[in-house]
Short mmCIF file of C-alpha atoms in Angstrom, two decimals:
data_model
loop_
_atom_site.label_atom_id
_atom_site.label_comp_id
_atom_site.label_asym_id
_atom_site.label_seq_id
_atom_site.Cartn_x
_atom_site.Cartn_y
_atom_site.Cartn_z
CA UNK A 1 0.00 0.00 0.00
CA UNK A 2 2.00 3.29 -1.68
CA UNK A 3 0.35 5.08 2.02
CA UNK A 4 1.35 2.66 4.47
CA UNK A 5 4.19 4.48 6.33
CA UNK A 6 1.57 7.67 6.55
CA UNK A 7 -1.29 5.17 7.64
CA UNK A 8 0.59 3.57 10.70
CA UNK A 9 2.00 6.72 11.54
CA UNK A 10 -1.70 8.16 12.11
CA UNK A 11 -3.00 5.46 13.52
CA UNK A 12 -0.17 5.15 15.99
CA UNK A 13 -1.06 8.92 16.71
CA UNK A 14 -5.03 7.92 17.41
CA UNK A 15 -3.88 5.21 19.75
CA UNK A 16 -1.00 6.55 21.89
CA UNK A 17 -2.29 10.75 22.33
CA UNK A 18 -5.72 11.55 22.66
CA UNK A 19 -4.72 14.88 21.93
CA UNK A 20 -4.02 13.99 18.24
CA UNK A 21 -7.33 13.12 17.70
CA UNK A 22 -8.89 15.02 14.88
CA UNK A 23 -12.20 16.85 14.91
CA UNK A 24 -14.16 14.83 13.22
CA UNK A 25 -18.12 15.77 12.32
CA UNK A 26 -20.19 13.38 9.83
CA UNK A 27 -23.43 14.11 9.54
CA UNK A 28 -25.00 13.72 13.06
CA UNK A 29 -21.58 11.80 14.24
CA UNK A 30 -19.01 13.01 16.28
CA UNK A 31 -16.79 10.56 15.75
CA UNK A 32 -14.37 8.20 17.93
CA UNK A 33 -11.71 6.49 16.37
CA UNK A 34 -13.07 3.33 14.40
CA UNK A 35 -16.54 4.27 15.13
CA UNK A 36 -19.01 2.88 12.21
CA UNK A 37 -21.22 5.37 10.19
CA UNK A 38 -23.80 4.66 7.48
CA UNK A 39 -22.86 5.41 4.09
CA UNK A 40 -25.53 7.85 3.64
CA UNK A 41 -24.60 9.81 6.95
CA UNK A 42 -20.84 10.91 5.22
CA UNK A 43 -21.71 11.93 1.91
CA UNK A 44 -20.70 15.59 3.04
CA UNK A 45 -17.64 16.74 3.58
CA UNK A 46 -16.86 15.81 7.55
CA UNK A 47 -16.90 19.56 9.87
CA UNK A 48 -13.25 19.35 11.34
CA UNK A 49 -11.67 20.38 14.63
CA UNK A 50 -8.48 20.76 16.11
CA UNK A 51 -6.49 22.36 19.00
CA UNK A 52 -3.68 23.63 16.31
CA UNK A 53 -0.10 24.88 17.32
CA UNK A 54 -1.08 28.09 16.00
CA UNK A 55 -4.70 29.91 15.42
CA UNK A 56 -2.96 32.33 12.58
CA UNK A 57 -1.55 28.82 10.60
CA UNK A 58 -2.98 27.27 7.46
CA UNK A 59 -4.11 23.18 7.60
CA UNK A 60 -4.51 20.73 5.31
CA UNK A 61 -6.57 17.73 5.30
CA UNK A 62 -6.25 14.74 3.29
CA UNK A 63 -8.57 11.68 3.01
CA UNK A 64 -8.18 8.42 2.06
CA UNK A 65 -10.19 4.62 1.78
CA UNK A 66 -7.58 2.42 3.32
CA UNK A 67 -9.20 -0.64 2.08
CA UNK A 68 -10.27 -0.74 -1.55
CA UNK A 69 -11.65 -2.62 -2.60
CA UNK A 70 -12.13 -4.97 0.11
CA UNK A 71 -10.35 -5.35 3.35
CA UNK A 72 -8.47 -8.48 2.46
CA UNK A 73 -7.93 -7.37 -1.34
CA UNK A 74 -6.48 -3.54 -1.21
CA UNK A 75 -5.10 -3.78 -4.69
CA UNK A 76 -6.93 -0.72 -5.59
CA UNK A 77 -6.54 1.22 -2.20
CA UNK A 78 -5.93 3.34 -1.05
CA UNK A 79 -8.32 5.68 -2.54
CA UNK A 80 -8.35 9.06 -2.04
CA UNK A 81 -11.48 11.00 -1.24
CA UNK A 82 -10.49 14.22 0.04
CA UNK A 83 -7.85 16.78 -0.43
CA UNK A 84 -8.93 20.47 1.34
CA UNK A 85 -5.97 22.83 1.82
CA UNK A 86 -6.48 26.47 3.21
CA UNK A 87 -8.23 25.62 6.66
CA UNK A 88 -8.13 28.32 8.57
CA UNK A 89 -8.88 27.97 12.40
CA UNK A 90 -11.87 29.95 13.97
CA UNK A 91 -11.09 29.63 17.75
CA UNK A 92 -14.38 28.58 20.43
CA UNK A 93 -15.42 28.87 23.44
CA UNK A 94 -16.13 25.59 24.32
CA UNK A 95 -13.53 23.29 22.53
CA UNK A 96 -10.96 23.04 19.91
CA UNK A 97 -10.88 25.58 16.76
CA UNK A 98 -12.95 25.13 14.42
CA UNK A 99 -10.92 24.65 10.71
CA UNK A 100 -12.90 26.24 7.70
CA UNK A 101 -11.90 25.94 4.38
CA UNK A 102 -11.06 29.35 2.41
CA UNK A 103 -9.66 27.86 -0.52
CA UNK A 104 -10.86 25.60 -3.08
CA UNK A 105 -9.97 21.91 -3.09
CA UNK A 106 -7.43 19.69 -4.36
CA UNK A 107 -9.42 16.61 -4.64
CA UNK A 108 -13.29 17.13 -4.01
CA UNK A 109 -14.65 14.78 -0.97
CA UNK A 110 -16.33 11.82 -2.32
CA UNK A 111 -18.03 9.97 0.33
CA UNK A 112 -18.14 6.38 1.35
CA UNK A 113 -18.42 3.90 -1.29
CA UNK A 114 -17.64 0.04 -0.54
CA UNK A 115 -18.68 -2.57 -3.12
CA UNK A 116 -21.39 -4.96 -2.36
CA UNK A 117 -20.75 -7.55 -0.22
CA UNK A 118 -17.94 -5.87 1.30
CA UNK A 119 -17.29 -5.20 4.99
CA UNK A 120 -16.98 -1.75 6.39
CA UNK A 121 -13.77 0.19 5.00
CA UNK A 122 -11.85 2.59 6.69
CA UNK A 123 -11.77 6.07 6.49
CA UNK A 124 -8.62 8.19 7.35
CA UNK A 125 -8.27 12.03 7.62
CA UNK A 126 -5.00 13.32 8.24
CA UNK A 127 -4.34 17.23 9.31
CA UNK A 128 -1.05 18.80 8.47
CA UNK A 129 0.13 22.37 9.05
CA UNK A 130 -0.16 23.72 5.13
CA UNK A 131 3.24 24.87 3.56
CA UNK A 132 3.98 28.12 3.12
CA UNK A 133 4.32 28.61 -0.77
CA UNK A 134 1.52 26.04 -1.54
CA UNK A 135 0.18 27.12 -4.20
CA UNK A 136 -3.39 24.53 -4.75
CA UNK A 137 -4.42 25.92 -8.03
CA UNK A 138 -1.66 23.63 -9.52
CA UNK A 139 -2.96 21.18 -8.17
CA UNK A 140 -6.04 21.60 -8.85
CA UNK A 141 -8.24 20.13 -11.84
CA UNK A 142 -9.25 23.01 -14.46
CA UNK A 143 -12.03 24.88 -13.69
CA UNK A 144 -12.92 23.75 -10.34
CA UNK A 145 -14.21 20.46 -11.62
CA UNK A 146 -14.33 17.00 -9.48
CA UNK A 147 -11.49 14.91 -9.74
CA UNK A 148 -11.62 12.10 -12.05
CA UNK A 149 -11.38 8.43 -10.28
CA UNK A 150 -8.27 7.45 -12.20
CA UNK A 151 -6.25 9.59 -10.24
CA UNK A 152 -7.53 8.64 -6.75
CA UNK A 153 -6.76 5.38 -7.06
CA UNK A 154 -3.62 3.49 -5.53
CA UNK A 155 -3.26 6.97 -4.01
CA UNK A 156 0.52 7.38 -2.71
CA UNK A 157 0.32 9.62 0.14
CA UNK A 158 3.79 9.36 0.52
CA UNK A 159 4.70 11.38 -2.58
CA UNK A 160 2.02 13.47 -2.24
CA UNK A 161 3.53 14.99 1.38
CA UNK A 162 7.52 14.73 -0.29
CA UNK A 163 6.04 16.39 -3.33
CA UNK A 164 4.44 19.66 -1.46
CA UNK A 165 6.66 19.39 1.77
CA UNK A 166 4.22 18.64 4.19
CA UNK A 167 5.46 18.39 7.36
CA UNK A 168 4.21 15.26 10.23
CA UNK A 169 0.58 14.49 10.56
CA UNK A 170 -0.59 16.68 13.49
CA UNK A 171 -4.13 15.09 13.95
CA UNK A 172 -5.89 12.01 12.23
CA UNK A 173 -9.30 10.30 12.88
CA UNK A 174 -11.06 7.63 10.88
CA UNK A 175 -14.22 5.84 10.65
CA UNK A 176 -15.59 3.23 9.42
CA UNK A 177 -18.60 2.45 6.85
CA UNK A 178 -19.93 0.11 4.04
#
């Protein structure tokens, strides 16, 4: 899997600081680590949250299926659903900042989308701190339009963070859903 190093780095995050816990908002959920949600419940884009190192920074979230197309047959995964730079944090009163985006996306979020028969895949979101000089209109497919599903495929996370200079994941969260 071209994400793996990325993948167990998160989810060593999630398991050993409760403080790296993402934000994470789908639908109705507030989601725990692992915790299952319908399909039709995370078709939107997931509300994120974060106690960030710095309330004048720029994030960056990227999301990924971890286990196309089936659990025990990845040869597809992972697929990417979701890249949203230019979060900005809005600070509240009762909790971690709230990150809005103020930029356009990378990758629009496609939402879950297991085969038949398949059990529940996972979900990832990763949060980095954006770089400086990222510039996402060249990454960006012409004229705001979705990304095509060739390109999410086999999705090599990995490159993508050497490629832009993307520092360590600060927060991750994932669910699950089929």
């Amino acid at each position: 899997m071209p994400a793996n190093k990325s993948v167990k780095t998160a989810l060593s995050l999630i398991e050993n600081d409760n403080s790296k816990i993402l934000g994470l908002t789908v639908g109705k959920h507030n989601v725990k680590p692992g915790q299952f949600i319908p399909k039709a419940d995370a078709q939107s884009p997931p509300e994120l949250s974060f106690n960030v190192p710095s309330t004048s920074g720029i994030y960056m979230v990227v999301g990924l299926d971890i286990d196309a197309p089936f659990p025990s047959f990845g040869v597809l995964g992972p697929i990417l659903h979701w890249i949203q730079p230019g979060l900005k944090p809005t600070p509240s009163d009762h909790g971690p900042a709230v990150l809005k985006a103020t930029a356009p996306f990378v990758a629009n979020y496609i939402g879950p989308a297991p085969p038949p028969g398949s059990a529940p895949h996972r979900y990832i979101f990763f949060l980095y701190e954006q770089p400086a000089r990222f510039d996402g209109k060249k990454y960006a497919p012409p004229g705001g339009k979705n990304l095509d599903n060739w390109h999410r495929m086999r999705y090599d996370l990995g490159a993508w963070e050497k490629e832009i200079g993307l520092g360590p994941v600060l927060a991750s969260n994932y669910f699950q859903s089929n």
